[in-house]
XYZ file of C-alpha atoms in Angstrom:
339
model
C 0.000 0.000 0.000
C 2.927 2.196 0.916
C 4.095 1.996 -2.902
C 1.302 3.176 -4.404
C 0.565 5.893 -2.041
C 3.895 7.071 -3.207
C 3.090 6.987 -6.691
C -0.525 8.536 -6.398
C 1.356 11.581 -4.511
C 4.035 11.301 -6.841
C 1.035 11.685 -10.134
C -0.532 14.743 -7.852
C 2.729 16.624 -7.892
C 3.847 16.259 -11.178
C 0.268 17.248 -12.954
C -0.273 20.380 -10.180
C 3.670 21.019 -11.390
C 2.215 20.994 -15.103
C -0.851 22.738 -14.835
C 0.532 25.477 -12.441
C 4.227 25.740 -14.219
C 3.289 28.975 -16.029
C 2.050 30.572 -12.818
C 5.024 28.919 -10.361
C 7.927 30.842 -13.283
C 5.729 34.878 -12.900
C 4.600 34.102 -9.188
C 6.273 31.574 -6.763
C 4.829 31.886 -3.585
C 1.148 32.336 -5.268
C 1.749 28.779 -7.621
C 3.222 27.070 -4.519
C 0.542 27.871 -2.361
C -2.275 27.061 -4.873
C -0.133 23.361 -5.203
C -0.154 22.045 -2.091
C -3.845 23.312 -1.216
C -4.824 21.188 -4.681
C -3.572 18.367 -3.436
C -4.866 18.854 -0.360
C -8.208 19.248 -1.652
C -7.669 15.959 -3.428
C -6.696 14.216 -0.800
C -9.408 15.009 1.439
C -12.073 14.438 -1.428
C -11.086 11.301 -1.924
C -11.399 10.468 1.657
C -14.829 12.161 2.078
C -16.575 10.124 -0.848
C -13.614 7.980 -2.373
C -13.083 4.125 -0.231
C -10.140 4.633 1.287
C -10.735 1.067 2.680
C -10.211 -0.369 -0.471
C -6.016 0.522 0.016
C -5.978 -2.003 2.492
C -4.987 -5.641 1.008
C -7.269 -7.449 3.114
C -10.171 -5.596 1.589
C -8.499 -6.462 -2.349
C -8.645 -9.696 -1.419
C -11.329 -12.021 -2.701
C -13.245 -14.358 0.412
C -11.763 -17.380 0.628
C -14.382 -18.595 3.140
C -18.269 -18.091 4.721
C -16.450 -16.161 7.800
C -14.154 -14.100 5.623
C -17.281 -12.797 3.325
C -18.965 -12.002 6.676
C -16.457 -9.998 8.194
C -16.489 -8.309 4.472
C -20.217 -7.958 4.428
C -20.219 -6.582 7.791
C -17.064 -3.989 7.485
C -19.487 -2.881 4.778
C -22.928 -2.401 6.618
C -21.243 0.017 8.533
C -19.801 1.904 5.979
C -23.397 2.052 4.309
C -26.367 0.478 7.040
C -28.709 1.387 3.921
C -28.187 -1.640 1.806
C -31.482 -3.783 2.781
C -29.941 -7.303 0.932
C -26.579 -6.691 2.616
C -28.656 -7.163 5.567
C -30.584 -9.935 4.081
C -27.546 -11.363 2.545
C -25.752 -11.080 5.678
C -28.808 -12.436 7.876
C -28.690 -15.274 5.437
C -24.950 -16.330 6.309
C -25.592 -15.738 9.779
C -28.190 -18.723 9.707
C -25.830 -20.788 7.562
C -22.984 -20.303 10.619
C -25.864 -21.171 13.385
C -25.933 -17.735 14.601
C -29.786 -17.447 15.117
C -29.836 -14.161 17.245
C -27.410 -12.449 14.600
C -29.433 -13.650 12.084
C -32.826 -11.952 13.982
C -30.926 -8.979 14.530
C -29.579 -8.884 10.817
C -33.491 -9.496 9.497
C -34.535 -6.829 11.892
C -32.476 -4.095 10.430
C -33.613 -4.833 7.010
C -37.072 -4.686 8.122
C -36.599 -1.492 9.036
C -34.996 -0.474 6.043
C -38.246 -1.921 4.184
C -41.444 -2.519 6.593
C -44.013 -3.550 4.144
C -41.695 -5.981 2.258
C -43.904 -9.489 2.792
C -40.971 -11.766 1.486
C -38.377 -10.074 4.145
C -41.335 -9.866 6.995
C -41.948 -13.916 6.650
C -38.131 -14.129 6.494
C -37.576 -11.935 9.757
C -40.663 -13.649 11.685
C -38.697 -17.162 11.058
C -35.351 -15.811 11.873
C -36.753 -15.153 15.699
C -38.335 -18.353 16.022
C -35.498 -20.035 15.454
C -33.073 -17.719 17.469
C -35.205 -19.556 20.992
C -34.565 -22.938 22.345
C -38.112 -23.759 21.303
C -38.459 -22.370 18.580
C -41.558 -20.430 19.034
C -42.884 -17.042 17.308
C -42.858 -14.628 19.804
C -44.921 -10.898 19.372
C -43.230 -9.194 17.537
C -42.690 -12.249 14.591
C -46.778 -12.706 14.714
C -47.031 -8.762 14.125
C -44.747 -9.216 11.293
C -46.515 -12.423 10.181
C -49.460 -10.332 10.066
C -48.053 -7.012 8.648
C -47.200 -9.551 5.682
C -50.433 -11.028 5.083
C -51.832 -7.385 4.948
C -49.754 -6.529 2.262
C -50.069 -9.938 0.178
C -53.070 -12.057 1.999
C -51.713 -15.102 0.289
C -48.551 -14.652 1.300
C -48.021 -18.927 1.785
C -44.621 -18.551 3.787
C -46.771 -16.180 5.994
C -49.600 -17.985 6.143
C -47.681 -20.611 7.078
C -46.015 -19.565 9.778
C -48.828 -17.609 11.032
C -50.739 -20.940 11.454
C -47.876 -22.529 13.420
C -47.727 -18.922 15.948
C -51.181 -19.357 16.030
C -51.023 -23.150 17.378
C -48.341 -22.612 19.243
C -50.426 -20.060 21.355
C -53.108 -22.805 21.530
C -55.644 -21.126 19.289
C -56.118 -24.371 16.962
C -59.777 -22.785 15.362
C -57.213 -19.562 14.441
C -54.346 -21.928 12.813
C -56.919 -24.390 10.716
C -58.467 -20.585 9.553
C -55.285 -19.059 8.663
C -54.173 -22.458 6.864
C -57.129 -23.466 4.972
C -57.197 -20.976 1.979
C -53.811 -22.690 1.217
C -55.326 -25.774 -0.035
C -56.706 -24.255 -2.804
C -53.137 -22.456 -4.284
C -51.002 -25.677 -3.382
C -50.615 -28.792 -5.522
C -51.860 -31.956 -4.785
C -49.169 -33.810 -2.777
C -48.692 -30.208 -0.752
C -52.285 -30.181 -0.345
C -52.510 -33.661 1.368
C -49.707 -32.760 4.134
C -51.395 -29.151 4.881
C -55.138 -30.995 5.233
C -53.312 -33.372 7.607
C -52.230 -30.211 9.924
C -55.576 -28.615 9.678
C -57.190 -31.128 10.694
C -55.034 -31.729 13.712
C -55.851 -28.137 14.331
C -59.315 -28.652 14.339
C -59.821 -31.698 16.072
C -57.608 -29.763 18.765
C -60.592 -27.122 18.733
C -63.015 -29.728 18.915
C -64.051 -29.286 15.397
C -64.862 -31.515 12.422
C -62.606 -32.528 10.240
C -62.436 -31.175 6.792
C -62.752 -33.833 3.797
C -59.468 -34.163 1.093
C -60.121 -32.147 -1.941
C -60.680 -34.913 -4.942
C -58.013 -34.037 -6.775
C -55.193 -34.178 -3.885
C -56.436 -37.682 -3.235
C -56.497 -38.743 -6.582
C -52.894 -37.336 -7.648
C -50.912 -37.403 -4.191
C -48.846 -40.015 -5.459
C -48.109 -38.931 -8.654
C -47.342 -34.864 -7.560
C -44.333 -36.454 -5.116
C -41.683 -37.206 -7.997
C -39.155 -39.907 -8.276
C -37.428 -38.300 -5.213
C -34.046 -37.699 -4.082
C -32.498 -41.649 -3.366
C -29.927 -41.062 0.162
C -27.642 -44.463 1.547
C -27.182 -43.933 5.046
C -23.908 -45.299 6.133
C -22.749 -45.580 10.024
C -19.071 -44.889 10.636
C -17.221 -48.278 12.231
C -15.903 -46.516 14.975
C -19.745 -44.644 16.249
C -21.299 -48.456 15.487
C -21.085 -49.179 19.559
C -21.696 -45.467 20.387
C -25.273 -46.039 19.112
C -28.271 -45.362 21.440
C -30.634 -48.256 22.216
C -33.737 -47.398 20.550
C -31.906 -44.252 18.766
C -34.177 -42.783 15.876
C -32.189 -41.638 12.411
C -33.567 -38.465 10.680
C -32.842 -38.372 7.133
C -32.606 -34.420 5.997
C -32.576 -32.543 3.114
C -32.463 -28.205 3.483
C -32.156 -25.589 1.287
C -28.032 -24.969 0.283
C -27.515 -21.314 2.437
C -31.023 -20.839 3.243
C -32.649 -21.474 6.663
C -32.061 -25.184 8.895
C -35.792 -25.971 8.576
C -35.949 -28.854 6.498
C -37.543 -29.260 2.731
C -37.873 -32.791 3.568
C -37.379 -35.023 6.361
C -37.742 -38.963 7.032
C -37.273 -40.511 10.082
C -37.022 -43.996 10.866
C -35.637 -46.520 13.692
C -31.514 -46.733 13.811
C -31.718 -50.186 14.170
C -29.799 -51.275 10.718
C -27.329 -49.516 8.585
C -27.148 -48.901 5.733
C -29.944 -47.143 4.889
C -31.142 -46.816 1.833
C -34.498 -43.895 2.236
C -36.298 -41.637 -0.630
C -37.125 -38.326 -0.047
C -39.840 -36.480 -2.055
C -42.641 -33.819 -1.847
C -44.838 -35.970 0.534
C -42.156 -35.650 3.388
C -42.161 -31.476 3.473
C -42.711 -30.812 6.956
C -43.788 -27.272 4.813
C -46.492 -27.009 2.451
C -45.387 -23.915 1.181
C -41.505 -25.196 0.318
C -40.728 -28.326 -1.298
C -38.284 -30.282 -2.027
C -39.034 -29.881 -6.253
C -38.635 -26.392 -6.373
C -35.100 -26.673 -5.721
C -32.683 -27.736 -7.938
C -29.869 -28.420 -4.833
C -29.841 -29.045 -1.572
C -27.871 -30.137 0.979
C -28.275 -33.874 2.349
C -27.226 -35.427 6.019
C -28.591 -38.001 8.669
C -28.557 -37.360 12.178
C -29.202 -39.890 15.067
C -30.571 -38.715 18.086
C -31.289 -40.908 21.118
C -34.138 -38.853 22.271
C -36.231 -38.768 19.163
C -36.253 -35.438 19.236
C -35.906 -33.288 15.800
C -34.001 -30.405 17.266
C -30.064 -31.557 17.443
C -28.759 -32.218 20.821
C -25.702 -32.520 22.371
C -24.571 -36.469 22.034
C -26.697 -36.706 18.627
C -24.375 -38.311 15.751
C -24.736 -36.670 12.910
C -23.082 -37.029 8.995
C -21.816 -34.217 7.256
C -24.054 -32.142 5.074
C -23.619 -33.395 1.363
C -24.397 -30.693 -1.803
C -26.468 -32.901 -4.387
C -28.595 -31.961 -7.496
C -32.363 -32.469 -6.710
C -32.407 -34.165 -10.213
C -30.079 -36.984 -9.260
C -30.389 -40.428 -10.730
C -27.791 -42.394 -8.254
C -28.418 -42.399 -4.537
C -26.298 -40.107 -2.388
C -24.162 -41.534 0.454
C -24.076 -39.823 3.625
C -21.576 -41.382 6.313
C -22.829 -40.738 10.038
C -19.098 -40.240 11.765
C -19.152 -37.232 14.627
C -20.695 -36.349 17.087
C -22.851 -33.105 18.264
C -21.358 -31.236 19.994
């Protein structure tokens, strides 16, 4: 940096020496003066509106990995906090890293910086559900939830979520109200899973449950794809760490986006391998599925509990990139532990 500071002075002085050389010869104090407050003037131009950041190697340099493009990302926020997908972006990597409260925090400026936005409202509502140990919408996610379904009633994400905030709060009737207009903009196979929920809802509420549209039963089957084919493979070494009665959950998410999964199977981890296919039908989301991606990112997880949420003394695989489109099956190997 120190070499071309000295030849970007070096350029000032000799084209203020051109331009003022006629001046400097008929008056020398006058030319000298107007010279150095030039390049004064330059200097502290460039530093006003220039990026004098940009000198510095480590900003030259090209990320090499997730954290160095954060630390980038954010060195650049707060140069400029008005950049609503920096935000976004950056919210995004947060939740890639398992930072849930950056990631609400990140979401929460952008929201600011855009309060009727429904995509980035149904984005921010998620971000602080999953930033608590339950994962619950709290509030000020359900005033989002609903601040996006004013702005695009058929929001799905939204009315997705809103449905889960509203069962969560044990208002079943609300959730099966909020959910059922979705059965008529989902396809078939999506349909099927979402009349399963509102009916749960509504038995909850003590209230009858609603009959499958014709066509979801008719075409469930068909709507779900070939699916993605995943062999589950136990590392030698975990095979005696295994819990008695341990359940395997077989995982497929969105490549950078959010941990929620597009799909999800879960079975006993009584025999390895394990050979599962995941399609449309195993969305624990009607409103994101696993065919409207064209990669995700595959791993298996054992968990003694049975619980979904990872847990300390879980095994787990390491996530595998793979084409949604993919004839062969994909191997994941089960071979650490959570931590």
């Amino acid at each position: 940096m120190g070499v071309f500071v000295a030849c970007g002075a070096a350029l000032v002085v000799f084209v203020l020496g051109y331009a003022l050389h006629p001046l400097w010869r008929t008056r020398p104090a006058l030319g000298a003066g107007l010279g150095v407050a030039l390049a004064a003037a330059a200097v502290a131009l460039y530093f006003a509106i220039g990026t004098p950041a940009g000198l510095q190697p480590e900003q030259r340099k090209a990320p090499q990995t997730l954290d160095e493009a954060v630390t980038q990302l954010e060195a650049e926020l707060e140069r400029d906090p008005n950049q609503i997908e920096g935000w976004r972006l950056l919210a995004s990597a947060y939740t890639a890293q398992g930072l849930g409260m950056k990631a609400r925090d990140a979401y929460a400026r952008a929201v600011t910086l855009a309060p009727d936005n429904p995509d980035l409202l149904a984005e921010a509502a998620e971000a602080r559900a999953l930033a608590t140990r339950e994962r619950r919408f709290d509030a000020e996610a359900v005033a989002m939830l609903k601040h996006a379904l004013e702005q695009q009633p058929m929001h799905q994400r939204a009315r997705w979520f809103l449905g889960i905030a509203q069962r969560q709060a044990e208002q079943p009737a609300e959730a099966a109200k909020t959910w059922e207009p979705l059965l008529a903009v989902v396809d078939p196979a999506t349909a099927a899973s979402l009349l399963d929920q509102i009916n749960g809802a509504r038995q909850e509420a003590g209230m009858p449950p609603m009959q499958a549209p014709a066509p979801a039963a008719a075409n469930s089957a068909a709507a779900s794809g070939p699916g993605l084919k995943i062999r589950v493979e136990l590392s030698p070494q975990l095979a005696a760490k295994l819990p008695a009665n341990a359940s395997v959950f077989v995982i497929a998410r969105q490549l950078g986006g959010p941990p929620m999964p597009v799909a999800v199977e879960k079975h006993p981890a009584a025999k390895f391998p394990l050979e599962v296919t995941l399609d449309d039908g195993d969305s624990p989301m009607p409103t994101m599925k696993l065919s409207q991606l064209e990669q995700v990112q595959v791993l298996a997880r054992v968990s003694a509990s049975g619980n979904a949420i990872p847990q300390s003394g879980d095994l787990t695989s390491q996530p595998v990139t793979v084409r949604v489109d993919a004839k062969g099956a994909t191997v994941v190997v089960i071979d650490r532990a959570v931590d």
